[in-house]
Short mmCIF file of C-alpha atoms in Angstrom, two decimals:
data_model
loop_
_atom_site.label_atom_id
_atom_site.label_comp_id
_atom_site.label_asym_id
_atom_site.label_seq_id
_atom_site.Cartn_x
_atom_site.Cartn_y
_atom_site.Cartn_z
CA GLY A 29 80.91 107.57 110.69
CA THR A 30 82.60 110.92 111.14
CA ASP A 31 82.89 111.95 107.47
CA PRO A 32 80.70 115.11 107.21
CA ALA A 33 80.09 114.73 103.47
CA ALA A 34 79.00 111.10 103.83
CA LEU A 35 76.76 111.98 106.76
CA ALA A 36 75.19 114.86 104.84
CA ALA A 37 74.37 112.54 101.94
CA LEU A 38 72.50 110.18 104.28
CA LEU A 39 70.62 112.73 106.37
CA PRO A 40 67.78 113.46 103.88
CA THR A 41 66.92 109.75 103.86
CA LEU A 42 67.17 109.56 107.64
CA ILE A 43 64.83 112.53 107.93
CA SER A 44 62.31 110.75 105.69
CA VAL A 45 62.54 107.68 107.94
CA ARG A 46 61.98 109.79 111.07
CA LEU A 47 58.92 111.41 109.47
CA ALA A 48 57.51 108.06 108.36
CA ALA A 49 57.89 106.82 111.94
CA GLY A 50 56.10 109.92 113.24
CA ASP A 51 59.12 111.05 115.28
CA LEU A 52 58.90 114.74 114.45
CA ASP A 53 61.32 115.94 117.12
CA ALA A 54 64.03 113.59 115.85
CA ALA A 55 63.31 114.64 112.27
CA ALA A 56 63.63 118.31 113.22
CA ALA A 57 66.93 117.59 114.96
CA GLU A 58 68.27 115.89 111.82
CA VAL A 59 67.17 118.89 109.74
CA ALA A 60 69.20 121.13 112.03
CA ARG A 61 72.21 118.81 111.61
CA LEU A 62 71.82 118.92 107.83
CA ALA A 63 71.61 122.72 107.80
CA GLU A 64 74.73 122.96 109.97
CA LEU A 65 76.65 120.55 107.74
CA ALA A 66 75.58 122.57 104.69
CA ARG A 67 77.05 125.65 106.34
CA GLN A 68 80.27 123.90 107.35
CA LEU A 69 80.81 122.37 103.92
CA SER A 70 79.62 125.46 102.00
CA ARG A 71 77.36 123.21 99.93
CA ALA A 72 74.52 125.04 98.20
CA ASP A 73 72.86 121.74 97.27
CA LEU A 74 72.72 120.70 100.93
CA VAL A 75 71.15 124.05 101.82
CA ALA A 76 68.41 123.32 99.28
CA HIS A 77 67.90 119.81 100.66
CA ALA A 78 67.73 121.24 104.18
CA GLU A 79 65.00 123.68 103.11
CA LEU A 80 62.99 120.84 101.56
CA ALA A 81 63.43 118.68 104.64
CA ALA A 82 62.45 121.58 106.91
CA ALA A 83 59.30 122.04 104.83
CA ARG A 84 58.36 118.38 105.24
CA VAL A 85 58.75 118.62 109.00
CA ALA A 86 56.69 121.82 109.00
CA ILE A 87 53.93 120.10 107.00
CA ALA A 88 53.87 117.23 109.48
CA ARG A 89 53.66 119.68 112.38
CA GLY A 90 51.24 122.03 110.68
CA ASP A 91 53.22 125.04 111.84
CA GLY A 92 52.62 127.21 108.76
CA THR A 93 56.23 127.72 107.65
CA ALA A 94 56.22 125.03 104.96
CA VAL A 95 55.47 127.34 102.03
CA ALA A 96 58.40 129.65 102.79
CA HIS A 97 60.79 126.69 103.05
CA LEU A 98 59.46 125.16 99.84
CA GLU A 99 59.77 128.42 97.92
CA GLN A 100 63.41 128.59 99.01
CA ALA A 101 63.95 124.96 97.99
CA VAL A 102 62.39 125.52 94.55
CA ASP A 103 64.53 128.60 93.92
CA ARG A 104 67.73 126.95 95.11
CA PHE A 105 67.26 123.67 93.23
CA GLY A 106 66.35 125.64 90.12
CA ALA A 107 69.44 127.83 90.37
CA LEU A 108 71.62 124.75 90.86
CA GLY A 109 70.23 122.98 87.81
CA MET A 110 68.70 120.11 89.79
CA PRO A 111 65.39 119.62 87.94
CA TYR A 112 64.23 116.42 89.63
CA GLU A 113 64.67 117.89 93.11
CA GLU A 114 63.06 121.13 91.93
CA GLY A 115 60.10 119.12 90.67
CA LYS A 116 59.70 117.34 94.01
CA ALA A 117 59.77 120.66 95.85
CA ARG A 118 57.26 122.17 93.41
CA LEU A 119 54.92 119.23 93.90
CA GLU A 120 55.06 119.65 97.69
CA LEU A 121 54.45 123.38 97.25
CA ALA A 122 51.48 122.68 94.98
CA ARG A 123 49.94 120.47 97.65
CA CYS A 124 50.36 123.20 100.27
CA HIS A 125 48.70 125.75 97.99
CA ALA A 126 45.92 123.28 97.20
CA GLU A 127 45.15 122.88 100.91
CA ALA A 128 44.89 126.66 101.15
CA SER A 129 42.69 126.77 97.99
CA SER A 130 45.28 129.01 96.34
CA PRO A 131 45.30 129.35 92.53
CA LEU A 132 49.07 128.96 92.70
CA ALA A 133 48.52 125.22 93.28
CA GLU A 134 47.86 124.70 89.57
CA VAL A 135 50.90 126.75 88.57
CA GLN A 136 53.26 124.76 90.77
CA ALA A 137 51.72 121.39 89.89
CA ARG A 138 52.07 122.13 86.18
CA GLY A 139 55.67 123.20 86.72
CA ALA A 140 56.42 119.96 88.54
CA CYS A 141 54.67 117.86 85.89
CA ARG A 142 56.62 119.55 83.11
CA LEU A 143 59.95 118.93 84.85
CA PHE A 144 59.18 115.26 85.48
CA GLU A 145 57.99 114.72 81.91
CA ARG A 146 61.17 116.28 80.54
CA LEU A 147 63.24 113.94 82.72
CA GLY A 148 61.19 110.86 81.84
CA ALA A 149 60.19 110.42 85.51
CA ARG A 150 56.81 108.95 84.61
CA GLY A 151 55.71 107.94 88.10
CA ASP A 152 56.35 111.42 89.47
CA ALA A 153 54.72 113.02 86.41
CA ASP A 154 51.64 110.85 86.98
CA GLU A 155 51.55 112.01 90.61
CA ALA A 156 51.63 115.65 89.54
CA ALA A 157 49.01 115.02 86.87
CA ALA A 158 46.75 113.36 89.46
CA LEU A 159 47.01 116.47 91.64
CA LEU A 160 46.08 118.64 88.65
CA ARG A 161 43.03 116.48 87.99
CA GLY A 162 42.11 116.80 91.66
CA LEU A 163 42.21 120.56 91.16
CA GLY A 164 39.69 120.18 88.34
CA VAL A 165 42.07 120.92 85.46
CA SER A 166 43.69 118.82 82.78
CA GLY A 167 46.38 116.51 84.08
CA ARG A 168 48.47 117.14 80.98
CA SER A 169 51.11 119.78 81.57
CA ALA A 170 51.46 122.67 79.20
CA THR A 171 54.27 122.38 76.68
CA ARG A 172 57.22 124.61 77.52
CA GLY A 173 57.00 127.82 75.58
CA ASP A 174 53.41 127.22 74.41
CA ARG A 175 51.66 130.59 74.42
CA ASP A 176 48.37 128.86 73.56
CA SER A 177 48.29 127.65 77.18
CA LEU A 178 47.85 131.26 78.37
CA THR A 179 44.53 132.99 78.87
CA SER A 180 43.92 136.27 77.05
CA ARG A 181 44.63 138.18 80.26
CA GLU A 182 47.87 136.26 80.77
CA ARG A 183 48.94 137.17 77.23
CA GLU A 184 48.40 140.81 78.10
CA VAL A 185 50.52 140.37 81.23
CA LEU A 186 53.24 138.65 79.21
CA ASN A 187 53.44 141.57 76.80
CA LEU A 188 53.61 144.04 79.69
CA LEU A 189 56.40 142.00 81.27
CA ALA A 190 58.24 142.32 77.97
CA GLU A 191 57.89 146.10 78.27
CA GLY A 192 59.65 145.91 81.63
CA LEU A 193 56.66 146.85 83.78
CA SER A 194 56.67 145.96 87.48
CA ASN A 195 53.75 144.21 89.18
CA PRO A 196 52.31 147.50 90.52
CA GLU A 197 52.61 149.03 87.03
CA ILE A 198 50.89 146.00 85.47
CA ALA A 199 48.12 146.31 88.05
CA GLU A 200 47.65 149.98 87.21
CA ARG A 201 47.72 149.41 83.44
CA LEU A 202 45.13 146.57 83.60
CA VAL A 203 43.10 148.15 86.42
CA ILE A 204 43.47 145.12 88.68
CA SER A 205 44.79 144.65 92.21
CA ARG A 206 48.50 144.16 92.84
CA LYS A 207 47.81 140.71 94.26
CA THR A 208 45.95 139.72 91.09
CA ALA A 209 48.81 141.06 88.98
CA GLU A 210 51.28 139.03 91.04
CA HIS A 211 49.18 135.90 90.51
CA HIS A 212 49.03 136.47 86.75
CA VAL A 213 52.80 136.98 86.55
CA SER A 214 53.44 133.76 88.51
CA SER A 215 51.00 131.88 86.30
CA VAL A 216 52.61 133.16 83.08
CA LEU A 217 56.11 132.22 84.20
CA GLY A 218 54.94 128.82 85.42
CA LYS A 219 53.01 127.91 82.28
CA LEU A 220 55.84 128.93 79.96
CA GLY A 221 58.55 127.32 82.07
CA LEU A 222 60.33 130.65 82.62
CA LYS A 223 62.26 131.53 85.74
CA SER A 224 62.38 135.32 85.57
CA ARG A 225 60.88 138.47 84.08
CA ALA A 226 63.99 138.81 81.93
CA GLN A 227 63.29 135.41 80.41
CA ALA A 228 59.71 136.51 79.73
CA ALA A 229 61.01 139.56 77.84
CA ALA A 230 63.39 137.36 75.84
CA TYR A 231 60.53 134.96 75.07
CA VAL A 232 58.44 137.77 73.56
CA ALA A 233 61.45 139.17 71.70
CA ARG A 234 61.98 135.79 70.04
CA ARG A 235 58.31 135.17 69.16
CA GLY A 236 56.90 138.64 68.81
CA ALA A 237 54.10 140.31 70.77
CA ASP A 238 50.71 138.67 70.83
CA GLY A 239 47.62 140.43 72.13
#
C-alpha cells in the first residue's frame, strides 16, 4: 500500500527475503527505501533498523562497511531501549570481529548472550554461546556487574576509568599502547554490561575500588 509507516514495518522482512534469495541489488534498494522512510517519519527506531539491514547487505557483498553499520545499530538500539534488536546487532558484530580475528568478538558475543538471557530468548542465547565456544571461551555469559569476570589488568582499567582517565591517559599510566587501552576499556564495559565510562565510574563508586 501507500501507508509509509506500514511499509516501513515490512521492509526489514523484505530485505531479509531479498538477501536469502541472493538478490543483493534489490536488498540494497530496499535498505535505501527504509533509510528514506526513517528520515521522512523521523523514526529513530527505523534508522537503527536501516543500519542493521545495511550491515547485512554489506556482509553479503563483502564490501567492508559492515562493522561501521553494526556499531551504529548497536548504539542506536541500546539508546532506544530495544535489547533484543541490540542483541541481534551485537551478535552480527561479533561474527564480523571473529572473521577478522579481533578480540572484540568475545566482548560483543558476551554482550549479545547476556541480553538474550535476560530476555529469556533461549534460542538466540544458545546461538551466541555457540559463537563463544567457537572462539575457544566459555559459552556462558558473564553475569551483569560481576567483577570476578574481569582479568587483573581489566580491574586496573576499571579503577582508572573511575578516576576519569581517558584512553591515552590509561595507556600512559599502564605503559601500554593506546589501542590496547581501548581494547581493555571495551572489554570492561562489555563484561560488566555498562554502556559508558560514566556508568563504569558509578559502578566503582557503588562497590568500591578493587585492585
